[in-house]
PDB file of C-alpha atoms in Angstrom:
ATOM      1  CA  MET A   1      -0.297  67.309  11.990  1.00 46.00           C
ATOM      2  CA  LEU A   2       2.245  65.392  14.003  1.00 50.00           C
ATOM      3  CA  ILE A   3       5.826  65.784  12.882  1.00 50.00           C
ATOM      4  CA  GLU A   4       8.115  62.981  14.017  1.00 48.00           C
ATOM      5  CA  LYS A   5      11.535  64.121  15.215  1.00 52.00           C
ATOM      6  CA  SER A   6      14.399  62.385  13.403  1.00 59.00           C
ATOM      7  CA  LYS A   7      15.840  59.687  15.565  1.00 83.00           C
ATOM      8  CA  GLU A   8      19.384  60.408  16.723  1.00 92.00           C
ATOM      9  CA  ARG A   9      21.959  58.027  17.982  1.00 94.00           C
ATOM     10  CA  ILE A  10      25.631  58.211  18.812  1.00 97.00           C
ATOM     11  CA  ILE A  11      27.876  55.328  17.779  1.00 97.00           C
ATOM     12  CA  LEU A  12      31.289  54.630  19.328  1.00 98.00           C
ATOM     13  CA  GLY A  13      33.626  52.650  17.084  1.00 98.00           C
ATOM     14  CA  ILE A  14      36.719  50.973  18.465  1.00 97.00           C
ATOM     15  CA  ASP A  15      39.719  49.466  16.624  1.00 95.00           C
ATOM     16  CA  PRO A  16      41.279  47.531  19.495  1.00 94.00           C
ATOM     17  CA  GLY A  17      45.023  47.280  19.692  1.00 92.00           C
ATOM     18  CA  THR A  18      47.713  46.745  22.305  1.00 91.00           C
ATOM     19  CA  ALA A  19      50.092  49.296  20.762  1.00 93.00           C
ATOM     20  CA  VAL A  20      47.487  51.802  19.542  1.00 94.00           C
ATOM     21  CA  MET A  21      43.727  51.741  20.054  1.00 95.00           C
ATOM     22  CA  GLY A  22      41.723  53.795  17.554  1.00 95.00           C
ATOM     23  CA  TYR A  23      38.337  55.215  18.252  1.00 97.00           C
ATOM     24  CA  GLY A  24      35.703  57.270  16.441  1.00 97.00           C
ATOM     25  CA  LEU A  25      32.270  58.649  17.320  1.00 98.00           C
ATOM     26  CA  VAL A  26      29.535  59.605  14.891  1.00 97.00           C
ATOM     27  CA  LYS A  27      26.134  61.046  15.347  1.00 97.00           C
ATOM     28  CA  GLU A  28      23.393  59.592  13.168  1.00 94.00           C
ATOM     29  CA  THR A  29      20.284  61.733  12.585  1.00 92.00           C
ATOM     30  CA  GLY A  30      17.973  59.880  10.241  1.00 86.00           C
ATOM     31  CA  ASN A  31      20.178  59.063   7.240  1.00 84.00           C
ATOM     32  CA  LYS A  32      22.701  61.833   7.973  1.00 91.00           C
ATOM     33  CA  LEU A  33      25.974  61.123   9.648  1.00 95.00           C
ATOM     34  CA  SER A  34      28.270  63.621  11.295  1.00 96.00           C
ATOM     35  CA  LEU A  35      31.643  63.320  12.896  1.00 96.00           C
ATOM     36  CA  ILE A  36      31.819  63.934  16.645  1.00 97.00           C
ATOM     37  CA  ASN A  37      35.425  62.920  17.388  1.00 96.00           C
ATOM     38  CA  LEU A  38      38.201  60.472  16.531  1.00 95.00           C
ATOM     39  CA  GLY A  39      41.503  59.701  18.089  1.00 94.00           C
ATOM     40  CA  ILE A  40      43.898  57.210  19.502  1.00 95.00           C
ATOM     41  CA  VAL A  41      45.122  55.786  22.751  1.00 95.00           C
ATOM     42  CA  LYS A  42      48.864  55.121  22.553  1.00 95.00           C
ATOM     43  CA  LEU A  43      49.899  52.074  24.543  1.00 95.00           C
ATOM     44  CA  ASP A  44      53.196  51.129  23.000  1.00 92.00           C
ATOM     45  CA  HIS A  45      55.219  52.888  25.712  1.00 94.00           C
ATOM     46  CA  LEU A  46      53.882  50.439  28.289  1.00 93.00           C
ATOM     47  CA  ASP A  47      55.695  47.149  28.720  1.00 91.00           C
ATOM     48  CA  ASP A  48      53.134  45.439  31.002  1.00 94.00           C
ATOM     49  CA  HIS A  49      50.309  43.800  29.097  1.00 93.00           C
ATOM     50  CA  PRO A  50      47.820  43.879  31.999  1.00 95.00           C
ATOM     51  CA  LEU A  51      48.541  47.607  32.375  1.00 96.00           C
ATOM     52  CA  LYS A  52      47.716  48.142  28.683  1.00 96.00           C
ATOM     53  CA  LEU A  53      44.414  46.317  29.198  1.00 97.00           C
ATOM     54  CA  GLN A  54      43.638  48.518  32.220  1.00 97.00           C
ATOM     55  CA  ARG A  55      44.324  51.658  30.131  1.00 97.00           C
ATOM     56  CA  ILE A  56      42.020  50.402  27.349  1.00 97.00           C
ATOM     57  CA  PHE A  57      39.254  49.774  29.886  1.00 98.00           C
ATOM     58  CA  GLU A  58      39.728  53.155  31.529  1.00 98.00           C
ATOM     59  CA  ARG A  59      39.894  55.155  28.280  1.00 97.00           C
ATOM     60  CA  THR A  60      36.915  53.325  26.744  1.00 98.00           C
ATOM     61  CA  SER A  61      34.942  53.943  29.934  1.00 98.00           C
ATOM     62  CA  SER A  62      35.819  57.687  29.915  1.00 97.00           C
ATOM     63  CA  LEU A  63      34.776  57.939  26.221  1.00 98.00           C
ATOM     64  CA  ILE A  64      31.441  56.357  27.104  1.00 98.00           C
ATOM     65  CA  GLU A  65      30.974  58.734  30.034  1.00 98.00           C
ATOM     66  CA  GLN A  66      31.943  61.804  27.991  1.00 98.00           C
ATOM     67  CA  TYR A  67      29.912  61.142  24.838  1.00 98.00           C
ATOM     68  CA  GLN A  68      27.075  58.908  26.117  1.00 97.00           C
ATOM     69  CA  PRO A  69      26.938  56.710  22.983  1.00 97.00           C
ATOM     70  CA  ASP A  70      23.869  54.579  22.278  1.00 95.00           C
ATOM     71  CA  CYS A  71      25.920  51.579  21.118  1.00 96.00           C
ATOM     72  CA  MET A  72      29.511  50.377  20.531  1.00 97.00           C
ATOM     73  CA  ALA A  73      30.886  48.721  17.453  1.00 97.00           C
ATOM     74  CA  LEU A  74      34.240  46.945  17.523  1.00 96.00           C
ATOM     75  CA  GLU A  75      36.508  45.535  14.881  1.00 94.00           C
ATOM     76  CA  ALA A  76      37.042  41.837  15.409  1.00 89.00           C
ATOM     77  CA  PRO A  77      40.586  40.514  15.700  1.00 79.00           C
ATOM     78  CA  PHE A  78      41.670  38.769  12.476  1.00 73.00           C
ATOM     79  CA  TYR A  79      43.762  35.622  12.325  1.00 67.00           C
ATOM     80  CA  GLY A  80      47.305  36.294  11.232  1.00 70.00           C
ATOM     81  CA  LYS A  81      50.406  34.173  11.306  1.00 73.00           C
ATOM     82  CA  ASN A  82      51.225  34.991  14.963  1.00 83.00           C
ATOM     83  CA  ILE A  83      48.722  33.420  17.395  1.00 85.00           C
ATOM     84  CA  GLN A  84      50.171  35.441  20.327  1.00 86.00           C
ATOM     85  CA  VAL A  85      49.310  38.713  18.550  1.00 84.00           C
ATOM     86  CA  MET A  86      45.767  37.447  17.970  1.00 85.00           C
ATOM     87  CA  LEU A  87      45.416  36.501  21.638  1.00 88.00           C
ATOM     88  CA  LYS A  88      46.567  39.976  22.717  1.00 89.00           C
ATOM     89  CA  LEU A  89      44.160  41.646  20.311  1.00 89.00           C
ATOM     90  CA  GLY A  90      41.342  39.423  21.515  1.00 91.00           C
ATOM     91  CA  ARG A  91      42.086  40.527  25.101  1.00 94.00           C
ATOM     92  CA  ALA A  92      42.154  44.178  24.033  1.00 94.00           C
ATOM     93  CA  GLN A  93      38.802  43.742  22.306  1.00 95.00           C
ATOM     94  CA  GLY A  94      37.338  41.912  25.327  1.00 94.00           C
ATOM     95  CA  VAL A  95      38.397  44.690  27.716  1.00 96.00           C
ATOM     96  CA  ALA A  96      36.877  47.368  25.496  1.00 97.00           C
ATOM     97  CA  MET A  97      33.674  45.246  25.268  1.00 96.00           C
ATOM     98  CA  ALA A  98      33.635  44.866  29.077  1.00 96.00           C
ATOM     99  CA  ALA A  99      33.791  48.690  29.432  1.00 97.00           C
ATOM    100  CA  GLY A 100      30.757  48.993  27.169  1.00 96.00           C
ATOM    101  CA  LEU A 101      28.863  46.157  28.866  1.00 95.00           C
ATOM    102  CA  ALA A 102      29.543  47.754  32.266  1.00 95.00           C
ATOM    103  CA  LYS A 103      27.590  50.771  30.962  1.00 94.00           C
ATOM    104  CA  ASN A 104      24.817  48.581  29.448  1.00 93.00           C
ATOM    105  CA  LEU A 105      25.739  49.472  25.886  1.00 95.00           C
ATOM    106  CA  PRO A 106      24.671  47.179  23.029  1.00 94.00           C
ATOM    107  CA  ILE A 107      27.844  45.741  21.452  1.00 95.00           C
ATOM    108  CA  PHE A 108      28.322  44.963  17.783  1.00 95.00           C
ATOM    109  CA  GLU A 109      31.324  43.336  16.092  1.00 94.00           C
ATOM    110  CA  TYR A 110      32.517  43.572  12.490  1.00 95.00           C
ATOM    111  CA  SER A 111      35.322  41.829  10.628  1.00 93.00           C
ATOM    112  CA  PRO A 112      37.976  44.059   9.104  1.00 93.00           C
ATOM    113  CA  LYS A 113      36.857  42.931   5.627  1.00 94.00           C
ATOM    114  CA  LYS A 114      33.177  43.906   6.417  1.00 95.00           C
ATOM    115  CA  VAL A 115      34.307  47.321   7.663  1.00 96.00           C
ATOM    116  CA  LYS A 116      36.401  48.064   4.566  1.00 95.00           C
ATOM    117  CA  GLN A 117      33.576  46.744   2.270  1.00 95.00           C
ATOM    118  CA  SER A 118      31.049  49.018   3.956  1.00 94.00           C
ATOM    119  CA  ILE A 119      33.210  52.139   3.636  1.00 96.00           C
ATOM    120  CA  THR A 120      34.945  51.711   0.270  1.00 94.00           C
ATOM    121  CA  GLY A 121      33.022  48.936  -1.501  1.00 93.00           C
ATOM    122  CA  ASN A 122      36.219  46.921  -1.452  1.00 93.00           C
ATOM    123  CA  GLY A 123      36.856  44.431   1.379  1.00 91.00           C
ATOM    124  CA  ASN A 124      40.603  44.475   0.574  1.00 93.00           C
ATOM    125  CA  ALA A 125      40.987  48.300   0.622  1.00 94.00           C
ATOM    126  CA  GLY A 126      44.005  49.784   2.357  1.00 92.00           C
ATOM    127  CA  LYS A 127      43.855  51.907   5.472  1.00 91.00           C
ATOM    128  CA  GLU A 128      44.621  54.980   3.381  1.00 92.00           C
ATOM    129  CA  GLN A 129      41.632  54.361   1.060  1.00 93.00           C
ATOM    130  CA  VAL A 130      39.338  53.928   4.103  1.00 94.00           C
ATOM    131  CA  ALA A 131      40.644  57.181   5.595  1.00 93.00           C
ATOM    132  CA  ALA A 132      40.168  59.071   2.296  1.00 92.00           C
ATOM    133  CA  MET A 133      36.575  57.822   1.906  1.00 94.00           C
ATOM    134  CA  LEU A 134      35.734  58.782   5.490  1.00 95.00           C
ATOM    135  CA  GLN A 135      37.126  62.278   4.910  1.00 92.00           C
ATOM    136  CA  GLN A 136      34.723  62.694   1.947  1.00 92.00           C
ATOM    137  CA  LEU A 137      31.768  61.083   3.631  1.00 93.00           C
ATOM    138  CA  LEU A 138      32.042  63.024   6.910  1.00 94.00           C
ATOM    139  CA  VAL A 139      33.569  66.166   5.414  1.00 90.00           C
ATOM    140  CA  PHE A 140      36.694  66.614   7.451  1.00 87.00           C
ATOM    141  CA  LYS A 141      40.114  67.653   6.197  1.00 80.00           C
ATOM    142  CA  GLU A 142      42.438  66.841   9.052  1.00 74.00           C
ATOM    143  CA  THR A 143      44.539  63.761   8.506  1.00 70.00           C
ATOM    144  CA  PRO A 144      44.775  61.915  11.751  1.00 66.00           C
ATOM    145  CA  GLU A 145      48.326  61.197  12.928  1.00 70.00           C
ATOM    146  CA  PHE A 146      47.516  57.514  13.022  1.00 75.00           C
ATOM    147  CA  LEU A 147      45.307  55.546  10.695  1.00 87.00           C
ATOM    148  CA  ASP A 148      44.090  53.629  13.767  1.00 90.00           C
ATOM    149  CA  ALA A 149      41.877  56.657  14.484  1.00 93.00           C
ATOM    150  CA  THR A 150      40.159  56.473  11.097  1.00 94.00           C
ATOM    151  CA  ASP A 151      39.911  52.633  11.552  1.00 95.00           C
ATOM    152  CA  GLY A 152      37.941  53.154  14.734  1.00 96.00           C
ATOM    153  CA  LEU A 153      35.775  55.731  12.971  1.00 96.00           C
ATOM    154  CA  ALA A 154      35.260  53.267  10.106  1.00 97.00           C
ATOM    155  CA  VAL A 155      33.808  50.711  12.504  1.00 97.00           C
ATOM    156  CA  ALA A 156      31.255  53.252  13.749  1.00 97.00           C
ATOM    157  CA  VAL A 157      30.256  54.231  10.221  1.00 97.00           C
ATOM    158  CA  CYS A 158      30.060  50.587   9.191  1.00 96.00           C
ATOM    159  CA  HIS A 159      27.608  49.967  12.049  1.00 96.00           C
ATOM    160  CA  SER A 160      25.524  52.963  10.966  1.00 95.00           C
ATOM    161  CA  PHE A 161      25.332  51.660   7.428  1.00 93.00           C
ATOM    162  CA  GLN A 162      23.996  48.297   8.627  1.00 90.00           C
ATOM    163  CA  LYS A 163      20.592  49.867   9.476  1.00 72.00           C
ATOM    164  CA  ILE A 164      19.935  50.585   5.821  1.00 44.00           C
ATOM    165  CA  SER A 165      18.426  47.176   5.221  1.00 36.00           C
ATOM    166  CA  THR A 166      16.424  47.069   8.459  1.00 37.00           C
ATOM    167  CA  SER A 167      13.498  48.972   6.881  1.00 39.00           C
ATOM    168  CA  GLY A 168      12.011  45.744   5.670  1.00 36.00           C
ATOM    169  CA  LYS A 169      13.364  46.085   2.136  1.00 40.00           C
ATOM    170  CA  SER A 170      16.772  44.576   1.711  1.00 40.00           C
ATOM    171  CA  LYS A 171      18.872  46.326  -0.971  1.00 48.00           C
ATOM    172  CA  THR A 172      22.215  45.267  -2.350  1.00 52.00           C
ATOM    173  CA  TYR A 173      24.465  47.314  -4.581  1.00 51.00           C
ATOM    174  CA  SER A 174      26.669  46.189  -7.424  1.00 55.00           C
ATOM    175  CA  GLY A 175      29.187  48.886  -6.741  1.00 61.00           C
ATOM    176  CA  TRP A 176      29.866  52.368  -5.389  1.00 63.00           C
ATOM    177  CA  GLU A 177      28.141  54.058  -8.359  1.00 68.00           C
ATOM    178  CA  SER A 178      24.791  52.283  -7.783  1.00 64.00           C
ATOM    179  CA  PHE A 179      25.036  53.036  -4.047  1.00 60.00           C
ATOM    180  CA  VAL A 180      25.599  56.753  -4.739  1.00 68.00           C
ATOM    181  CA  LYS A 181      22.746  56.809  -7.289  1.00 71.00           C
ATOM    182  CA  ASP A 182      20.250  55.490  -4.705  1.00 68.00           C
ATOM    183  CA  ASN A 183      21.739  57.466  -1.763  1.00 66.00           C
ATOM    184  CA  ALA A 184      22.612  60.834  -3.181  1.00 68.00           C
ATOM    185  CA  LYS A 185      21.508  62.646  -0.004  1.00 63.00           C
ATOM    186  CA  ARG A 186      23.941  60.650   2.124  1.00 60.00           C
ATOM    187  CA  VAL A 187      27.022  61.424  -0.025  1.00 60.00           C
ATOM    188  CA  LYS A 188      28.588  64.837  -0.105  1.00 56.00           C
TER     189      LYS A 188
END
């Protein structure tokens, strides 16, 4: 009898920013997710925007070299009132993407609303709600110093959740309770 080994993949999630970039890495084994690492890259002490972009590229590249992820998921910049902020966020995202592309990683992008919806069931959830849900889901107690770290982690988890409907049968849920009922093994 042939026993198939559970497929594993490592997902790097990035929440791009020019003041603080958040990142998170998860290991997916079948339907089980486990936390590898999460953290931030502080950039607010740098005054030069091109230097910030260089640091984002270098740090993203070193995360890829260190953890050897199978893919990268990024949070898309959202349109706010200040177009200059959006342009800077777009550059930060592009530089992080370029680091992944330089290592031949598949790149995936999710809107902030999609990420929050995937993690909490509410596309308008606050950063604190997202962080609390991730602590339950991935069973960790430490509260990161910056919520940007859990935002980066949320993007990785969101990407992992997207494979649920790739089995040929698409399933939608009316709320968190129905998801938990059908996915009891994935929730701790």
